[in-house]
Tab-separated table of C-alpha atoms in Angstrom:
chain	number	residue	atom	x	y	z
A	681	UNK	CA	14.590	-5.203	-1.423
A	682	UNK	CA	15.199	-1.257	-1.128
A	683	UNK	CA	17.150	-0.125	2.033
A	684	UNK	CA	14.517	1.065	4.256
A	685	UNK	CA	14.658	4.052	6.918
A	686	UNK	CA	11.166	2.658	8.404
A	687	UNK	CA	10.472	-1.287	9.453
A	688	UNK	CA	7.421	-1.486	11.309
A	689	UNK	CA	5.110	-4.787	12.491
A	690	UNK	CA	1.597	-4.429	13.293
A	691	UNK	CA	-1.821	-5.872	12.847
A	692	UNK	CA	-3.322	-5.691	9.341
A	693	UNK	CA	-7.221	-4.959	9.519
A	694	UNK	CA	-9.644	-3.794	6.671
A	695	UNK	CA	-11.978	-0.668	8.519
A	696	UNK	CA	-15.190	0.135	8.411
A	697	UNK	CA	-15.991	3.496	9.770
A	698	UNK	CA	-19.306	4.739	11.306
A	699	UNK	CA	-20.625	7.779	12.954
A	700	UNK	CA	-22.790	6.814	15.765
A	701	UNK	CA	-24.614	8.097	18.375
A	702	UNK	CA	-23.602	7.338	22.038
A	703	UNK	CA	-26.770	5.642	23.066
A	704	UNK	CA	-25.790	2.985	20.160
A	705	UNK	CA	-22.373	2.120	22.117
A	706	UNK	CA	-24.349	1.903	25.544
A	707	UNK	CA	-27.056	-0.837	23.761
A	708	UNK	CA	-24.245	-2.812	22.514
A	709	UNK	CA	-22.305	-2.554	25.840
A	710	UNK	CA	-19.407	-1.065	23.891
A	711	UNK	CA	-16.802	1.752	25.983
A	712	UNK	CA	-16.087	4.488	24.534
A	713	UNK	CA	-12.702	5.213	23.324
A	714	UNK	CA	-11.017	1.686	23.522
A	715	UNK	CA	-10.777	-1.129	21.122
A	716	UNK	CA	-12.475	-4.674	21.835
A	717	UNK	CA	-11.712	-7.868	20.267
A	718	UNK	CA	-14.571	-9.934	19.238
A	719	UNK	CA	-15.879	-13.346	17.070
A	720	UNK	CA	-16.425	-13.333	13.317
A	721	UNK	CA	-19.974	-13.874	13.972
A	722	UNK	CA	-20.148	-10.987	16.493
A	723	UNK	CA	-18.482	-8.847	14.038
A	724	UNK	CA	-20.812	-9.583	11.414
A	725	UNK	CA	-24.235	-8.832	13.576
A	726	UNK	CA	-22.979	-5.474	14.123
A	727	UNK	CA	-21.873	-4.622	11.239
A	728	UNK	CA	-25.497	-5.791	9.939
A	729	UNK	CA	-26.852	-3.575	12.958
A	730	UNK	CA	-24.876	-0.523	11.688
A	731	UNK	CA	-25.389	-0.750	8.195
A	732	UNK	CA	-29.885	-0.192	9.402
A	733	UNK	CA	-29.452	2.115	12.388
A	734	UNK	CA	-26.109	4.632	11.783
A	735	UNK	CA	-24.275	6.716	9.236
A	736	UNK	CA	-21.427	4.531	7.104
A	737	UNK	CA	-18.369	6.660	6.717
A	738	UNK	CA	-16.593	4.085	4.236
A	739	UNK	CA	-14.003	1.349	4.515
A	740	UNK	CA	-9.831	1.892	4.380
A	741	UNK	CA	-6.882	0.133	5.441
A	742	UNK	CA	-5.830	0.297	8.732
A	743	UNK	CA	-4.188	-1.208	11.792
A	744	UNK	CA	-2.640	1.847	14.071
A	745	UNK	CA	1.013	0.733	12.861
A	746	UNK	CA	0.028	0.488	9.281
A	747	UNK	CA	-1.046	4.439	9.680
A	748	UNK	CA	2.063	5.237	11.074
A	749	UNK	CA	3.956	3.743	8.294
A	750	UNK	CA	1.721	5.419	5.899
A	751	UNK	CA	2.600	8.978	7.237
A	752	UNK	CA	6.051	8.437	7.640
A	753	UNK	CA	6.574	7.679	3.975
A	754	UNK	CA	4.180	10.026	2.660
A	755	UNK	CA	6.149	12.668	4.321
A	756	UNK	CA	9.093	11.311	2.591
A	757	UNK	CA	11.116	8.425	3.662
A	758	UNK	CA	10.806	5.178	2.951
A	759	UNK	CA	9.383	1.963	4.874
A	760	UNK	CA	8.670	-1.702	5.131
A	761	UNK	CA	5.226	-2.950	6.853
A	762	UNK	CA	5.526	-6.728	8.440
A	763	UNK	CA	1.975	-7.945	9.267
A	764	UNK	CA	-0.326	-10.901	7.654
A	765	UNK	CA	-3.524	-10.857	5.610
A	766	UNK	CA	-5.514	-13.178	4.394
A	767	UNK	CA	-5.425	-15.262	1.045
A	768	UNK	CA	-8.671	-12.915	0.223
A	769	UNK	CA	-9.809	-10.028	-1.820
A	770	UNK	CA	-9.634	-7.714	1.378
A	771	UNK	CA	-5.657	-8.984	2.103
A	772	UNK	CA	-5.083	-8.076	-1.487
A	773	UNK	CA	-6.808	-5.020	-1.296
A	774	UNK	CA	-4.544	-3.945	1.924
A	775	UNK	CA	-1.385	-5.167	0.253
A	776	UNK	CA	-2.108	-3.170	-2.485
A	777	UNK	CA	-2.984	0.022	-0.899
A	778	UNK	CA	0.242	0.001	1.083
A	779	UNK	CA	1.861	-0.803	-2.209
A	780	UNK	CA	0.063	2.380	-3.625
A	781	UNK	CA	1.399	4.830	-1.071
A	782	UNK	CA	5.031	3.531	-1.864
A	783	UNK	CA	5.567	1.243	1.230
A	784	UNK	CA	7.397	-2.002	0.602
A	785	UNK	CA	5.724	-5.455	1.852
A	786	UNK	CA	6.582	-9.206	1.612
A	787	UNK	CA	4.477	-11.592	0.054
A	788	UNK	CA	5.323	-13.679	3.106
A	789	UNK	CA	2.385	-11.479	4.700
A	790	UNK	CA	-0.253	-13.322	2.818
A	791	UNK	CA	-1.325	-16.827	3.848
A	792	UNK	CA	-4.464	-19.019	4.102
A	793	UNK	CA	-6.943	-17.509	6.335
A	794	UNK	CA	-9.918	-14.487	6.494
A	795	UNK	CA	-8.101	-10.813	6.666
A	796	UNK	CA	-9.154	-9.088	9.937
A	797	UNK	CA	-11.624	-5.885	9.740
A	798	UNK	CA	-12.846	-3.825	12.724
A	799	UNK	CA	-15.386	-1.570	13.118
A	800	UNK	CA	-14.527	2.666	14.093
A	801	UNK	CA	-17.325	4.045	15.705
A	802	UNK	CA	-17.077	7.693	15.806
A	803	UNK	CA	-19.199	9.563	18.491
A	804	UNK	CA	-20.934	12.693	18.454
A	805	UNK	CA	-17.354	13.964	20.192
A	806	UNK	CA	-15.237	12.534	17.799
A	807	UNK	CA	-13.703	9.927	20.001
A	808	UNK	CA	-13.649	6.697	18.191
A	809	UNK	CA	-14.046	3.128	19.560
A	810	UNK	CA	-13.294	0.225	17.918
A	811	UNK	CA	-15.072	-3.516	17.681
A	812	UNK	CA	-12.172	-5.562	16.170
A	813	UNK	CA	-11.882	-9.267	14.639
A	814	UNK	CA	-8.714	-9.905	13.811
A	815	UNK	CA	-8.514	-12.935	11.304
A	816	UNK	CA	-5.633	-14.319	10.500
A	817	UNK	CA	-3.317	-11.229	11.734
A	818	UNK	CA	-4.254	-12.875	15.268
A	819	UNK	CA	-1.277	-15.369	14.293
A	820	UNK	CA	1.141	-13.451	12.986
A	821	UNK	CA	4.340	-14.847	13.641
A	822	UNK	CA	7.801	-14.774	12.540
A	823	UNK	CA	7.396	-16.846	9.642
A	824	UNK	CA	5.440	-14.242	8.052
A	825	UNK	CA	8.248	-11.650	8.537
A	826	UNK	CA	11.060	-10.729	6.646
A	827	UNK	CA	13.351	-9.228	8.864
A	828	UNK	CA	15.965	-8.156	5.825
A	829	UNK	CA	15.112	-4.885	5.170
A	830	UNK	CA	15.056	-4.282	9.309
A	831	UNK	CA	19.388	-5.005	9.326
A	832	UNK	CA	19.865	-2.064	7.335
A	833	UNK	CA	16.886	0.424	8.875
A	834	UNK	CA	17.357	2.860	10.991
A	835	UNK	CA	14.043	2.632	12.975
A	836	UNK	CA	12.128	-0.089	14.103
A	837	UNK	CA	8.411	0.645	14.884
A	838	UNK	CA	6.215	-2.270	17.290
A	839	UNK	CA	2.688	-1.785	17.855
A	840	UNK	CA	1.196	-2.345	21.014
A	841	UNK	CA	-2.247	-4.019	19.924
A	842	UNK	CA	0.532	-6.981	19.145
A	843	UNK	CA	0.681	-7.707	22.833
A	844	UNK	CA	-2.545	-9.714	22.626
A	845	UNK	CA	-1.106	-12.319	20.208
A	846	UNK	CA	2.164	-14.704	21.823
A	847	UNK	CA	3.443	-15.739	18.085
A	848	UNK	CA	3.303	-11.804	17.298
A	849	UNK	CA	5.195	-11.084	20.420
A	850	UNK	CA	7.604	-13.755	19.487
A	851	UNK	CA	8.385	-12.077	16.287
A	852	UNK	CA	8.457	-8.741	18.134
A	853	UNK	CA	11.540	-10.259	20.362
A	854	UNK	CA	13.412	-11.650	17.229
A	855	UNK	CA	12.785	-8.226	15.424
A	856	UNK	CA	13.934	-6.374	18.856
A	857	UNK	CA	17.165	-8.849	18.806
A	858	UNK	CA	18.119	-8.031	15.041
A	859	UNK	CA	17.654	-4.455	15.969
A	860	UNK	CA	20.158	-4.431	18.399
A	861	UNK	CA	22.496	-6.564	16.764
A	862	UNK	CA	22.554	-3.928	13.565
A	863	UNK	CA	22.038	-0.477	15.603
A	864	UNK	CA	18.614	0.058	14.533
A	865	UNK	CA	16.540	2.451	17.135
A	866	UNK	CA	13.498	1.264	18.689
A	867	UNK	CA	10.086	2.686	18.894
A	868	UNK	CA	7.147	1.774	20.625
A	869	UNK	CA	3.122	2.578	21.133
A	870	UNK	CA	1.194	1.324	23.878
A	871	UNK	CA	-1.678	1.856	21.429
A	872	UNK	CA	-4.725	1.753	23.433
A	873	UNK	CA	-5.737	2.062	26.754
A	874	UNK	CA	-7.500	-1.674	26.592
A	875	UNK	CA	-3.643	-2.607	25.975
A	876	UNK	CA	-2.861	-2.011	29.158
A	877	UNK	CA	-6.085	-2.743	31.091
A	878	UNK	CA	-5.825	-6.603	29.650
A	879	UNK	CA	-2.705	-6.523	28.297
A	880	UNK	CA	-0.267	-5.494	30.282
A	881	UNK	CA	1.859	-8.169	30.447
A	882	UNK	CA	2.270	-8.286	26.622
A	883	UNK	CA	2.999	-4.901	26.908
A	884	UNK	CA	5.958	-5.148	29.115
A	885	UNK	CA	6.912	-8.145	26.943
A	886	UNK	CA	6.888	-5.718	23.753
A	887	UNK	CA	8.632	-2.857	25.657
A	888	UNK	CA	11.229	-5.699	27.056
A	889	UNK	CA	14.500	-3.859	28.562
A	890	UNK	CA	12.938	-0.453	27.364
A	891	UNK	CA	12.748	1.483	23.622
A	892	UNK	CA	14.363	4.869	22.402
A	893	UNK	CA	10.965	6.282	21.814
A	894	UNK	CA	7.868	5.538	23.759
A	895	UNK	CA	4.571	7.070	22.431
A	896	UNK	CA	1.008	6.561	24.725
A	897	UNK	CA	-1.962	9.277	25.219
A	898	UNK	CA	-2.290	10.876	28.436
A	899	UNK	CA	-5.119	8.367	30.212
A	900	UNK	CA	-2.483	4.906	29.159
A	901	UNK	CA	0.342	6.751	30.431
A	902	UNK	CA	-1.301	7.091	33.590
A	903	UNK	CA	-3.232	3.689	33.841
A	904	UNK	CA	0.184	1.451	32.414
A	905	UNK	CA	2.172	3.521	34.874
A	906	UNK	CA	-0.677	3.803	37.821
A	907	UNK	CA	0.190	6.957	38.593
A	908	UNK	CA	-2.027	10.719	38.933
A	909	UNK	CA	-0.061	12.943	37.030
A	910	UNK	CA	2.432	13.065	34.179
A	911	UNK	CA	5.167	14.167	36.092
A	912	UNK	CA	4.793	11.100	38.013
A	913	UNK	CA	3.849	8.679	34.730
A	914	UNK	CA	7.868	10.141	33.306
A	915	UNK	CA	9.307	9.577	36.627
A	916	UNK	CA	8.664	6.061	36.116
A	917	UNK	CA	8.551	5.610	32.305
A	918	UNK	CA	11.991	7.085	32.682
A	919	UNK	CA	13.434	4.417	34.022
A	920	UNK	CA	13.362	2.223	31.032
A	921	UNK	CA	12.814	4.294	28.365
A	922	UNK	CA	15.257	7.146	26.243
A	923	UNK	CA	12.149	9.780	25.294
A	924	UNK	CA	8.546	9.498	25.892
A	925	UNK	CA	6.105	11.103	23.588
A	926	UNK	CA	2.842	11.626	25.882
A	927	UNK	CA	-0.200	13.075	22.890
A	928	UNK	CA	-2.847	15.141	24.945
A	929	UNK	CA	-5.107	15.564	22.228
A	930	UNK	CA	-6.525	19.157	22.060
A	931	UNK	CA	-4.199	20.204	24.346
A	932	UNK	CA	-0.820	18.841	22.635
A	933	UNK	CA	1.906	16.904	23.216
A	934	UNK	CA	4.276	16.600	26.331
A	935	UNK	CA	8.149	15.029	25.523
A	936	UNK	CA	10.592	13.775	27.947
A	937	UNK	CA	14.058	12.564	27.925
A	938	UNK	CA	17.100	13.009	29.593
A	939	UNK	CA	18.370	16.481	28.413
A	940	UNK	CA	14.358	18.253	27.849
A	941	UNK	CA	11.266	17.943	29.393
A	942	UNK	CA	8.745	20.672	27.540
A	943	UNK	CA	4.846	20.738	26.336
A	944	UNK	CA	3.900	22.223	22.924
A	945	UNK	CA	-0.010	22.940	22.898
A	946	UNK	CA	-2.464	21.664	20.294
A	947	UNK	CA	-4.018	22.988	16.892
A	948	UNK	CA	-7.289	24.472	16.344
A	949	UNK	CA	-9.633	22.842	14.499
A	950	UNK	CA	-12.709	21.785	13.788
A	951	UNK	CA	-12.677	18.257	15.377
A	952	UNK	CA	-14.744	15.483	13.309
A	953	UNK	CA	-12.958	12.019	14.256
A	954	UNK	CA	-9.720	11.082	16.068
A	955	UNK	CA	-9.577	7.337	14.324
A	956	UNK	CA	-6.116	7.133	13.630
A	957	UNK	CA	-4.404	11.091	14.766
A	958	UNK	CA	-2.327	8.918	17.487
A	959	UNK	CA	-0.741	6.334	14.364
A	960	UNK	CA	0.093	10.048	12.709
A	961	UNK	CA	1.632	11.983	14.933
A	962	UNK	CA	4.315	8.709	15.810
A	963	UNK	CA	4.876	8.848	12.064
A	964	UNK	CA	5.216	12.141	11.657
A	965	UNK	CA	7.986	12.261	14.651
A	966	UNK	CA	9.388	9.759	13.706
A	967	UNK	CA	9.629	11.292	10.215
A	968	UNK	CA	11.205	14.200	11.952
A	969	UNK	CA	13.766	12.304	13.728
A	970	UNK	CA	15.329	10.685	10.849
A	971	UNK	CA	15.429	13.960	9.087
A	972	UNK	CA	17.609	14.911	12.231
A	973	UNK	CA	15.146	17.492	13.124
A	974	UNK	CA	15.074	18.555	16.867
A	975	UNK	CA	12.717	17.124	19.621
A	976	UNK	CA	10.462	20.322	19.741
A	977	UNK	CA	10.114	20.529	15.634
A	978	UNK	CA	9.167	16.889	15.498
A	979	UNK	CA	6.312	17.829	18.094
A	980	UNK	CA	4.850	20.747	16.299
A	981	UNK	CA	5.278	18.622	13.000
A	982	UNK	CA	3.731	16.011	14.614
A	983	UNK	CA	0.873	18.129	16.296
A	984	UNK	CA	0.203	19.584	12.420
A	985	UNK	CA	-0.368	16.380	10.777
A	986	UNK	CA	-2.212	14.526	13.360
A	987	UNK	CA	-4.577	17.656	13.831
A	988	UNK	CA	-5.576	17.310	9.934
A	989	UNK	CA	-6.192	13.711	10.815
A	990	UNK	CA	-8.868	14.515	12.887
A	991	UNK	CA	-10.215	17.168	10.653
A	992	UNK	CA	-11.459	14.672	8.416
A	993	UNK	CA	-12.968	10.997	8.239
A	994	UNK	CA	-10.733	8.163	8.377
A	995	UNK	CA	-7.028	7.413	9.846
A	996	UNK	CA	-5.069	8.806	6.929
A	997	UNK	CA	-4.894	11.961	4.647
A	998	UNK	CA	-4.693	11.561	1.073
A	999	UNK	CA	-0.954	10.950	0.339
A	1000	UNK	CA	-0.432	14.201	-1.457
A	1001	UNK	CA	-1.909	15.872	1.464
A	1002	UNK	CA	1.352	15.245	3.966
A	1003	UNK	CA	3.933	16.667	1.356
A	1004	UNK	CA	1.696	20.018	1.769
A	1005	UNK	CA	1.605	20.436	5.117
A	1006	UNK	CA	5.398	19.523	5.085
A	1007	UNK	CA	6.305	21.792	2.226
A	1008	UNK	CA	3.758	24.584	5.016
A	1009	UNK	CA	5.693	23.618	7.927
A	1010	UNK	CA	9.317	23.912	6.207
A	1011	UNK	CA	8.250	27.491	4.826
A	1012	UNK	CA	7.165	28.941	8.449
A	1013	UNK	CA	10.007	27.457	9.948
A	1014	UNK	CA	12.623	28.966	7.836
């Protein structure tokens, strides 16, 4: 196995993207802008109901750490993605897609069991909720990792939608305890704001004695902190954490740590679905950071690439696509 800049452990789903209209998520009782775990069965009837009634957008691999990984390498540096798919054409297909876009996996990931798929709805405002069964990824556990290439990394990425599983939060601690034992930097999402409505004691189980990067949106920073405004969310998040990344959508980014505190504003553009610009803008910092860019230029890198996320259907560019706006954001910087 390659030394690897990038080790990062999250979920492994197959998605199937549609563009809905908002009186679809009220009949199926669905709210807006979270994710919901759900039933095979359950799964299947909407995906049945979706296929008559809305528009089908296509399927790609996902999972919101999976994304991240995807971005960080396309951008240039390498990675390894822990997670565990099914003993099934879709685990195959995932494997193999990561495999495409140059990320290294283990072929501990696959085992007996169904590969998980969830369902992005994308509203008429672009926000995109999400109806996920998670297979077999639901027991991901350290057996299915292999925590080599994560001695010799130099990040370590967790996902937050692994705070609903205790044998993925299990692995999360042994991964945490090898990357302390080997230097290895630590970065976490809170992923989604369901996270840390139900949650929230996985959460704090993930986050442990605190990370060296903490990304969240705006409404979980709030909620996981219970607090009214940002300053207040920091003030708090602070306390355990090095730097928080806080994404505000339209309107940016806001970054904290101990020697800055600043807010770079958002990207114009025409807005079509935000399924996965969250996943790219950690990879894109995170990108930055290891290319020992400063706070502020892995913001406005970060801003570029998750902003041409949501310009388009689905949670990832094509892989030459990062490179450009790279290659872009180099040139106007020099």
């Amino acid at each position: 196995m390659a030394t690897v800049d990038l080790f990062a452990i999250g979920n492994a789903l197959i998605d199937q993207e549609f563009k809905i209209s908002d009186d679809f998520l009220i009949q199926q009782g669905l709210q807006k802008g979270t994710m919901q775990l759900t039933d095979g069965p359950t799964q299947a009837a909407l995906y049945q109901n979706l296929l008559n009634s809305q528009d089908y957008k296509g399927q790609a691999s996902g999972g919101s750490a999976a994304n991240t990984t995807v971005a960080f390498s396309a951008l240039g540096s390498s990675a390894f993605y822990a997670c565990r798919v099914g003993n099934d054409e879709l685990g195959q297909i995932y494997l193999d897609g990561l495999n495409d876009a140059d990320i290294y996996t283990s072929t501990k990931s696959k085992t007996d069991g169904v590969t998980g798929t969830c369902m992005v709805l994308i509203s008429p405002d672009t926000e995109r909720t999400m109806h996920t069964y998670l297979g077999i990824t639901t027991e991901l556990s350290a057996e299915q990792v292999d925590y080599e290439p994560l001695k010799k990394a130099k990040w370590l990425y967790i996902e937050g939608y692994l705070s609903t599983s205790p044998s993925a939060r299990l692995a999360v601690k042994q991964a945490r305890q090898i990357a302390r034992e080997h230097g290895v930097k630590i970065a976490l999402s809170l992923s989604d704001p369901a996270m840390v409505q139900y949650a929230r004691e996985g959460l704090n189980e993930l986050i442990d004695e605190g990370v060296d990067v903490l990304f969240c949106n705006e409404q979980e920073a709030l909620m996981y902190t219970e607090t009214h405004t940002l300053d207040e969310a920091f003030a708090k998040l602070k306390l355990k954490n090095h730097t928080i990344v806080i994404t505000q959508g339209a309107k940016g980014a806001s970054v904290y740590s101990a020697n800055t505190h600043f807010h770079l504003g958002g990207r114009r553009v025409t807005a079509v679905d935000a399924n996965g610009a969250g996943d790219a803008f950690a990879g894109a910092f995170l990108y930055a950071l290891n290319q020992h860019m400063s706070l502020e230029d892995a913001t406005q890198l970060a801003i570029l690439i998750s902003s041409e996320v949501v310009a388009q259907y689905g949670p990832r560019l094509d892989i030459e696509n990062y490179a450009k706006l790279l290659k872009n954001f180099q040139t106007e910087c020099a």
